[in-house]
Amino acid sequence: MRAAHAPVSKLYGNPGLGGQQATGASSSMRGLFMPMRKAGAAARSMLVSAAAQTWTVPAADCETAHGRVTHRASGRSLSYGELAAKAAKQPVPTDVTLKDASRFTLIGTPARRLDIVGKVDGSALFGIDAVVPGMKLAGVIACPVFGGKVASVDDTAAKAVNGVRQVIVLPDAVAVVADHTGAVRKALGVLDIKWDEGPNASFSTGKWVAQLKEAALKKGGVAIDKGNAPKVIADAPVKFVATYDAPALAHATLEPMNCTVRLTATECELWTGTQAPAKVHGAVVKLTGLPPERVTLHNFMLGGGFGRRLESDYVEQAVRIAQKAQVPVKVIWSREEDMRHDYYRPYYYDELSAAFDANGKPLAFSHRLTGSSIIARLAGGFFKGIDSDAVDAAAGPYDFPGKYVEYVPSESPVPTGFYRGVGPNHNTTVIEGFIDEVANFLGKDPFEFRRALLSGNPRARAVLEKVAEKIGWGRKLPEGHGQGIAVVASWESFMALARKSRWIRPER
């Protein structure tokens, strides 16, 4: 079986994302497991019906296995491929019987990835590989300050570059359209652009952090409140408190953002890689004013940057360039442009606390985090003071009778977006660092300390124990070597990792 990208249609909505035609949050397998099982069972029924008609036998006398339909009594057999055309004409069953889990033969077993060969030999196609007859290449330089605009452009030198066809000025960016990438890059390098940097001209990382710390003093939305944890921590005989900065992160995609557009007065075709086909399609319909049926999206594999390609900004920019270029254009961002104009993982400021009794028994855990809300921007109707993604995994997997998680929203001029799993990858990092610090504070072994805190989470404890066994945790290490260990429990998956490494003493 080989997968193909679905056209834009509500038929292909992802139940794990509320019916949106999109992939994200590791929801596709969980959300589509039952719909795909039902679709498979329906297809099997239609294949059996086609075979039964071919042989003029009852469908009940046929069975399927290994890509073939077989008539039990006679041993006659046809492959699914041989039956496909006839099966497609069979009525689609509305009610199918799913096999019992005890009869599964493929689920839970390893299988070769069919996409690997194409990715190795170069035959796999990504958005950047799209080729359209008559297309030109385009590159852009956008205002380096978010919210800024183009003040003026001197494009004399750029237009003199051999192969350059147009210099297009957008409100917040300048694009060069040329015959080849070399001309695009050379012309972009000699553009003389003056920017109106706007109200965010003086914004900096320092101001961002100061803003987060100030916001952290305010009351936020309480996501978890178990066992009166704040009071327990305040009154506990032994406590440990730490704060962390988790900086904004760019996706640094292997394949830079790109989109190819063929636009006429009556239709628009797009070639790109996107996680959200319906969102991109809707944005282009709105931008062009064309009827939905006149906008066609050809989706491709994604060259990394998961979360980044849930956005439609790079597609909309390419359409705006195509509107002025009057020819098909392939717009490819430079590495620099990709890093400077991302939808970054939010900058977070975290305050973590843990309390223990005089004998070291865990009493309570608290995690207050402050940062921008992606949910509020993308799905404002679901934001009720708590960003569900930001607080995902914020309580950690560890056993504390009292647990408290609070989220304080704080926005900045820097656009933020999903970054694989935003909550788990940020929260796991700060929590695991915190657990190491607490273990050191209490004089405990990091592995044994974690293990003792996971008695109520057997799956997390099992992977922790397995990785400790594999690395030989506890054995004496050579001089100048260290080891670390961590555990992750997120999205119904459990993982632990450990590492030994040699450290080099810095020269004084």
C-alpha positions as semicolon CSV with decimal commas, in nm:
position;residue;x (nm);y (nm);z (nm)
1;M;0,000;0,000;0,000
2;R;0,124;0,346;-0,084
3;A;-0,016;0,668;0,056
4;A;-0,129;0,963;-0,155
5;H;-0,205;1,316;-0,046
6;A;-0,579;1,375;-0,019
7;P;-0,744;1,668;-0,195
8;V;-0,896;1,945;0,014
9;S;-1,224;1,806;0,144
10;K;-1,417;1,768;0,468
11;L;-1,419;1,396;0,393
12;Y;-1,058;1,379;0,510
13;G;-1,098;1,566;0,837
14;N;-0,893;1,451;1,134
15;P;-1,118;1,358;1,430
16;G;-0,819;1,412;1,658
17;L;-0,819;1,781;1,560
18;G;-1,191;1,844;1,573
19;G;-1,251;1,741;1,214
20;Q;-0,997;1,977;1,059
21;Q;-0,808;1,848;0,758
22;A;-0,471;1,879;0,924
23;T;-0,204;1,679;1,096
24;G;-0,046;1,776;1,425
25;A;-0,024;1,696;1,796
26;S;0,056;1,333;1,707
27;S;-0,319;1,299;1,658
28;S;-0,346;1,130;1,319
29;M;-0,295;0,772;1,436
30;R;-0,514;0,815;1,744
31;G;-0,784;1,016;1,571
32;L;-0,803;0,815;1,251
33;F;-0,750;0,463;1,388
34;M;-1,120;0,371;1,391
35;P;-1,218;0,557;1,070
36;M;-0,932;0,388;0,885
37;R;-1,025;0,047;1,026
38;K;-1,382;0,097;0,906
39;A;-1,263;0,216;0,564
40;G;-1,037;-0,088;0,537
41;A;-1,317;-0,323;0,636
42;A;-1,548;-0,164;0,379
43;A;-1,283;-0,197;0,106
44;R;-1,228;-0,562;0,202
45;S;-1,601;-0,627;0,177
46;M;-1,612;-0,471;-0,170
47;L;-1,313;-0,677;-0,285
48;V;-1,479;-0,996;-0,160
49;S;-1,803;-0,904;-0,337
50;A;-1,614;-0,846;-0,662
51;A;-1,440;-1,183;-0,634
52;A;-1,765;-1,363;-0,548
53;Q;-1,932;-1,214;-0,855
54;T;-1,638;-1,314;-1,071
55;W;-1,659;-1,676;-0,958
56;T;-2,039;-1,680;-0,906
57;V;-2,001;-1,804;-0,551
58;P;-2,137;-1,680;-0,217
59;A;-1,926;-1,404;-0,062
60;A;-1,932;-1,597;0,267
61;D;-1,725;-1,870;0,099
62;C;-1,436;-1,629;0,033
63;E;-1,157;-1,514;0,261
64;T;-0,883;-1,252;0,244
65;A;-0,517;-1,268;0,337
66;H;-0,186;-1,131;0,214
67;G;-0,340;-0,904;-0,048
68;R;-0,556;-1,172;-0,210
69;V;-0,916;-1,297;-0,205
70;T;-0,941;-1,678;-0,207
71;H;-1,237;-1,909;-0,265
72;R;-1,195;-2,169;0,009
73;A;-1,361;-2,461;-0,170
74;S;-1,184;-2,435;-0,506
75;G;-0,865;-2,259;-0,404
76;R;-0,912;-1,998;-0,675
77;S;-0,743;-1,669;-0,587
78;L;-0,722;-1,313;-0,718
79;S;-0,507;-1,026;-0,598
80;Y;-0,657;-0,702;-0,470
81;G;-0,501;-0,529;-0,770
82;E;-0,677;-0,762;-1,012
83;L;-1,008;-0,699;-0,838
84;A;-0,971;-0,324;-0,776
85;A;-1,158;-0,194;-1,083
86;K;-1,453;-0,426;-1,031
87;A;-1,454;-0,370;-0,654
88;A;-1,475;0,008;-0,705
89;K;-1,814;-0,042;-0,871
90;Q;-1,959;-0,233;-0,577
91;P;-2,193;-0,048;-0,336
92;V;-2,006;0,089;-0,038
93;P;-2,130;-0,087;0,277
94;T;-2,262;0,143;0,545
95;D;-2,222;-0,105;0,829
96;V;-1,915;-0,325;0,855
97;T;-1,799;-0,577;1,113
98;L;-1,451;-0,511;1,245
99;K;-1,226;-0,803;1,332
100;D;-1,157;-0,869;1,697
101;A;-0,822;-0,750;1,828
102;S;-0,726;-1,113;1,895
103;R;-0,719;-1,167;1,518
104;F;-0,481;-0,881;1,441
105;T;-0,182;-0,998;1,235
106;L;-0,025;-0,666;1,132
107;I;-0,103;-0,420;1,412
108;G;0,174;-0,430;1,666
109;T;0,431;-0,580;1,430
110;P;0,726;-0,404;1,262
111;A;0,694;-0,299;0,899
112;R;0,935;-0,147;0,653
113;R;0,894;0,221;0,577
114;L;0,802;0,242;0,208
115;D;0,906;0,610;0,188
116;I;1,271;0,556;0,284
117;V;1,395;0,447;-0,060
118;G;1,256;0,756;-0,230
119;K;1,404;0,983;0,033
120;V;1,745;0,821;-0,010
121;D;1,756;0,808;-0,390
122;G;1,597;1,152;-0,438
123;S;1,280;1,037;-0,609
124;A;1,057;1,151;-0,321
125;L;0,901;1,487;-0,402
126;F;0,883;1,779;-0,163
127;G;0,729;2,120;-0,222
128;I;1,065;2,264;-0,321
129;D;1,084;2,010;-0,607
130;A;0,773;2,140;-0,786
131;V;0,825;2,236;-1,151
132;V;0,560;2,422;-1,352
133;P;0,595;2,510;-1,721
134;G;0,702;2,871;-1,769
135;M;0,772;2,935;-1,401
136;K;1,025;3,181;-1,268
137;L;1,217;3,168;-0,940
138;A;1,157;3,421;-0,663
139;G;1,318;3,513;-0,334
140;V;1,221;3,765;-0,068
141;I;1,357;3,994;0,198
142;A;1,100;4,087;0,462
143;C;1,131;4,358;0,722
144;P;1,364;4,228;0,995
145;V;1,138;4,375;1,263
146;F;0,797;4,215;1,309
147;G;0,526;4,466;1,225
148;G;0,761;4,680;1,014
149;K;0,702;4,799;0,659
150;V;0,896;4,894;0,346
151;A;0,978;5,267;0,349
152;S;1,164;5,289;0,017
153;V;1,352;5,070;-0,231
154;D;1,630;5,147;-0,477
155;D;1,627;4,846;-0,712
156;T;1,856;4,988;-0,983
157;A;2,144;4,750;-0,915
158;A;1,912;4,453;-0,868
159;K;1,740;4,505;-1,203
160;A;2,082;4,520;-1,372
161;V;2,159;4,161;-1,269
162;N;2,145;3,928;-1,570
163;G;1,835;3,708;-1,551
164;V;1,628;3,932;-1,325
165;R;1,275;3,987;-1,455
166;Q;1,103;4,188;-1,183
167;V;1,146;4,349;-0,844
168;I;0,815;4,337;-0,658
169;V;0,747;4,555;-0,355
170;L;0,497;4,428;-0,099
171;P;0,393;4,625;0,210
172;D;0,636;4,438;0,435
173;A;0,880;4,271;0,194
174;V;1,062;4,298;-0,138
175;A;1,076;4,010;-0,386
176;V;1,300;3,942;-0,683
177;V;1,170;3,732;-0,973
178;A;1,434;3,587;-1,203
179;D;1,522;3,306;-1,441
180;H;1,736;3,118;-1,190
181;T;1,832;3,106;-0,823
182;G;2,173;3,263;-0,878
183;A;2,018;3,577;-1,021
184;V;1,763;3,588;-0,738
185;R;2,028;3,569;-0,467
186;K;2,263;3,818;-0,632
187;A;1,984;4,070;-0,688
188;L;1,854;4,039;-0,333
189;G;2,204;4,115;-0,210
190;V;2,226;4,449;-0,393
191;L;1,879;4,583;-0,312
192;D;1,892;4,911;-0,119
193;I;1,592;4,890;0,115
194;K;1,497;5,142;0,381
195;W;1,263;5,001;0,646
196;D;1,000;5,165;0,861
197;E;1,056;4,938;1,160
198;G;0,744;5,056;1,338
199;P;0,655;5,030;1,707
200;N;0,862;4,716;1,770
201;A;1,195;4,858;1,656
202;S;1,345;4,859;2,006
203;F;1,206;4,523;2,120
204;S;1,479;4,284;2,235
205;T;1,534;3,952;2,408
206;G;1,608;4,140;2,730
207;K;1,278;4,326;2,711
208;W;1,098;4,003;2,632
209;V;1,237;3,829;2,941
210;A;1,164;4,133;3,160
211;Q;0,807;4,135;3,028
212;L;0,766;3,766;3,113
213;K;0,900;3,812;3,465
214;E;0,667;4,106;3,524
215;A;0,369;3,907;3,393
216;A;0,465;3,614;3,618
217;L;0,380;3,830;3,920
218;K;0,015;3,826;3,814
219;K;-0,244;3,558;3,876
220;G;-0,300;3,319;3,587
221;G;-0,533;3,035;3,498
222;V;-0,512;2,731;3,724
223;A;-0,488;2,413;3,517
224;I;-0,429;2,165;3,802
225;D;-0,504;2,216;4,171
226;K;-0,470;1,900;4,376
227;G;-0,405;1,870;4,747
228;N;-0,371;2,243;4,822
229;A;-0,013;2,229;4,694
230;P;0,078;2,602;4,730
231;K;-0,003;2,600;5,103
232;V;0,167;2,265;5,158
233;I;0,482;2,400;4,993
234;A;0,470;2,719;5,196
235;D;0,443;2,527;5,525
236;A;0,676;2,234;5,441
237;P;0,996;2,180;5,644
238;V;1,195;2,099;5,328
239;K;1,140;2,273;4,996
240;F;1,328;2,351;4,679
241;V;1,245;2,637;4,440
242;A;1,395;2,713;4,099
243;T;1,321;2,936;3,799
244;Y;1,403;2,869;3,437
245;D;1,406;3,060;3,108
246;A;1,311;2,847;2,807
247;P;1,405;3,060;2,503
248;A;1,218;3,104;2,179
249;L;1,323;2,847;1,919
250;A;1,314;2,859;1,540
251;H;1,223;2,543;1,354
252;A;1,536;2,563;1,132
253;T;1,363;2,352;0,868
254;L;1,570;2,121;0,649
255;E;1,355;2,235;0,357
256;P;1,313;2,616;0,369
257;M;0,962;2,755;0,337
258;N;0,849;2,753;-0,024
259;C;0,544;2,762;-0,247
260;T;0,491;2,751;-0,622
261;V;0,190;2,940;-0,761
262;R;0,022;2,951;-1,100
263;L;-0,241;3,224;-1,092
264;T;-0,476;3,345;-1,364
265;A;-0,790;3,555;-1,359
266;T;-1,003;3,242;-1,322
267;E;-0,800;2,989;-1,125
268;C;-0,510;2,933;-0,888
269;E;-0,290;2,626;-0,849
270;L;-0,052;2,579;-0,557
271;W;0,233;2,336;-0,505
272;T;0,369;2,323;-0,151
273;G;0,406;2,113;0,162
274;T;0,154;2,190;0,434
275;Q;0,018;2,023;0,746
276;A;-0,312;2,209;0,707
277;P;-0,444;2,182;0,350
278;A;-0,791;2,315;0,427
279;K;-0,651;2,617;0,614
280;V;-0,415;2,704;0,328
281;H;-0,690;2,655;0,070
282;G;-0,926;2,882;0,263
283;A;-0,661;3,152;0,301
284;V;-0,592;3,155;-0,073
285;V;-0,963;3,161;-0,160
286;K;-1,000;3,468;0,062
287;L;-0,687;3,636;-0,077
288;T;-0,771;3,582;-0,446
289;G;-1,148;3,611;-0,430
290;L;-1,177;3,300;-0,646
291;P;-1,448;3,036;-0,591
292;P;-1,320;2,747;-0,374
293;E;-1,350;2,502;-0,661
294;R;-1,114;2,719;-0,870
295;V;-0,829;2,693;-0,617
296;T;-0,633;2,367;-0,637
297;L;-0,372;2,262;-0,383
298;H;-0,110;2,000;-0,470
299;N;0,037;1,888;-0,139
300;F;0,382;1,736;-0,099
301;M;0,596;1,577;0,170
302;L;0,726;1,810;0,438
303;G;1,098;1,868;0,469
304;G;1,082;1,913;0,846
305;G;0,960;2,208;1,047
306;F;0,655;2,032;1,190
307;G;0,432;2,293;1,347
308;R;0,577;2,563;1,123
309;R;0,386;2,424;0,828
310;L;0,056;2,461;1,012
311;E;0,080;2,829;0,918
312;S;-0,025;2,980;0,584
313;D;0,188;3,296;0,579
314;Y;0,447;3,168;0,331
315;V;0,173;3,053;0,092
316;E;-0,012;3,382;0,112
317;Q;0,311;3,571;0,047
318;A;0,378;3,360;-0,263
319;V;0,027;3,430;-0,393
320;R;0,075;3,805;-0,343
321;I;0,399;3,784;-0,542
322;A;0,226;3,583;-0,817
323;Q;-0,050;3,844;-0,837
324;K;0,210;4,102;-0,940
325;A;0,444;3,873;-1,134
326;Q;0,177;3,764;-1,385
327;V;0,374;3,439;-1,443
328;P;0,400;3,113;-1,245
329;V;0,650;3,163;-0,964
330;K;0,832;2,936;-0,722
331;V;0,909;3,132;-0,407
332;I;1,186;2,989;-0,188
333;W;1,293;3,155;0,134
334;S;1,664;3,177;0,211
335;R;1,795;3,012;0,528
336;E;1,832;3,357;0,681
337;E;1,477;3,454;0,594
338;D;1,349;3,124;0,732
339;M;1,522;3,181;1,067
340;R;1,422;3,548;1,096
341;H;1,055;3,506;1,009
342;D;0,949;3,191;1,185
343;Y;0,655;3,125;1,413
344;Y;0,880;3,046;1,705
345;R;0,830;2,820;2,000
346;P;0,724;3,065;2,272
347;Y;0,972;3,207;2,519
348;Y;0,868;3,075;2,862
349;Y;0,949;3,176;3,217
350;D;0,898;2,891;3,466
351;E;0,880;2,882;3,846
352;L;0,896;2,531;3,995
353;S;0,868;2,426;4,359
354;A;0,873;2,093;4,541
355;A;0,814;2,014;4,910
356;F;0,911;1,719;5,131
357;D;0,864;1,625;5,493
358;A;1,155;1,593;5,734
359;N;1,213;1,233;5,622
360;G;1,228;1,322;5,254
361;K;0,876;1,202;5,170
362;P;0,734;1,399;4,873
363;L;0,445;1,629;4,963
364;A;0,372;1,869;4,678
365;F;0,485;1,998;4,338
366;S;0,406;2,335;4,178
367;H;0,474;2,465;3,827
368;R;0,387;2,822;3,725
369;L;0,467;2,905;3,362
370;T;0,439;3,232;3,175
371;G;0,441;3,272;2,796
372;S;0,240;3,350;2,486
373;S;-0,067;3,149;2,391
374;I;-0,068;2,972;2,057
375;I;-0,419;2,843;2,121
376;A;-0,551;3,197;2,174
377;R;-0,410;3,303;1,835
378;L;-0,514;2,999;1,631
379;A;-0,830;2,886;1,809
380;G;-0,945;3,174;2,027
381;G;-1,279;3,010;2,099
382;F;-1,100;2,734;2,288
383;F;-0,891;2,969;2,502
384;K;-1,048;3,022;2,844
385;G;-0,747;3,166;3,025
386;I;-0,542;2,845;3,001
387;D;-0,344;2,740;2,695
388;S;-0,398;2,365;2,684
389;D;-0,086;2,313;2,478
390;A;0,136;2,525;2,704
391;V;0,038;2,325;3,013
392;D;0,058;1,985;2,841
393;A;0,290;1,767;3,055
394;A;0,344;2,060;3,292
395;A;0,259;1,847;3,597
396;G;0,520;1,587;3,510
397;P;0,484;1,210;3,560
398;Y;0,602;1,205;3,922
399;D;0,408;1,107;4,237
400;F;0,335;1,406;4,459
401;P;0,019;1,406;4,674
402;G;-0,027;1,773;4,593
403;K;0,011;1,916;4,242
404;Y;-0,044;2,268;4,114
405;V;-0,007;2,404;3,759
406;E;-0,080;2,767;3,672
407;Y;-0,049;2,939;3,333
408;V;0,001;3,315;3,292
409;P;-0,047;3,445;2,935
410;S;0,199;3,708;2,815
411;E;0,212;3,817;2,452
412;S;0,495;3,984;2,261
413;P;0,548;4,124;1,908
414;V;0,727;3,801;1,811
415;P;0,490;3,551;1,643
416;T;0,481;3,213;1,812
417;G;0,350;2,879;1,694
418;F;0,355;2,506;1,740
419;Y;0,697;2,343;1,760
420;R;0,640;1,971;1,745
421;G;0,485;1,926;2,089
422;V;0,520;2,270;2,242
423;G;0,410;2,183;2,594
424;P;0,585;1,846;2,629
425;N;0,920;1,949;2,483
426;H;0,936;2,264;2,694
427;N;0,784;2,130;3,015
428;T;0,980;1,805;3,011
429;T;1,304;1,999;2,975
430;V;1,245;2,224;3,274
431;I;1,089;1,951;3,492
432;E;1,371;1,704;3,429
433;G;1,628;1,973;3,502
434;F;1,438;2,058;3,817
435;I;1,421;1,694;3,929
436;D;1,798;1,667;3,887
437;E;1,847;1,977;4,099
438;V;1,612;1,848;4,368
439;A;1,788;1,510;4,374
440;N;2,121;1,685;4,418
441;F;1,975;1,909;4,690
442;L;1,849;1,602;4,880
443;G;2,165;1,402;4,819
444;K;1,981;1,139;4,613
445;D;2,090;0,941;4,308
446;P;1,906;1,092;4,004
447;F;1,786;0,753;3,881
448;E;1,680;0,616;4,220
449;F;1,511;0,945;4,304
450;R;1,304;0,934;3,985
451;R;1,230;0,566;4,029
452;A;1,090;0,622;4,377
453;L;0,867;0,901;4,244
454;L;0,719;0,680;3,970
455;S;0,556;0,405;4,175
456;G;0,216;0,525;4,055
457;N;0,322;0,541;3,691
458;P;0,438;0,187;3,604
459;R;0,489;0,246;3,232
460;A;0,713;0,548;3,290
461;R;0,897;0,358;3,562
462;A;0,949;0,058;3,331
463;V;1,117;0,260;3,056
464;L;1,329;0,443;3,314
465;E;1,449;0,112;3,460
466;K;1,517;-0,034;3,115
467;V;1,733;0,257;3,001
468;A;1,922;0,256;3,331
469;E;1,990;-0,114;3,281
470;K;2,109;-0,058;2,925
471;I;2,353;0,215;3,021
472;G;2,476;0,032;3,328
473;W;2,367;0,303;3,567
474;G;2,554;0,297;3,895
475;R;2,880;0,151;3,767
476;K;3,193;0,346;3,841
477;L;3,276;0,589;3,561
478;P;3,620;0,667;3,424
479;E;3,785;0,990;3,531
480;G;3,634;1,289;3,354
481;H;3,309;1,117;3,256
482;G;2,952;1,184;3,363
483;Q;2,606;1,047;3,302
484;G;2,252;1,176;3,298
485;I;1,904;1,029;3,282
486;A;1,555;1,157;3,208
487;V;1,202;1,027;3,154
488;V;0,917;1,158;2,938
489;A;0,548;1,075;2,964
490;S;0,339;1,254;2,704
491;W;0,054;1,190;2,459
492;E;0,007;0,835;2,588
493;S;0,370;0,754;2,506
494;F;0,655;0,688;2,746
495;M;1,025;0,732;2,687
496;A;1,342;0,744;2,891
497;L;1,694;0,827;2,785
498;A;2,035;0,817;2,944
499;R;2,375;0,925;2,828
500;K;2,735;0,887;2,930
501;S;2,981;1,146;2,810
502;R;3,331;1,271;2,866
503;W;3,368;1,627;2,974
504;I;3,672;1,843;2,912
505;R;3,792;2,064;3,190
506;P;3,817;2,420;3,058
507;E;4,162;2,571;3,056
508;R;4,218;2,837;3,318
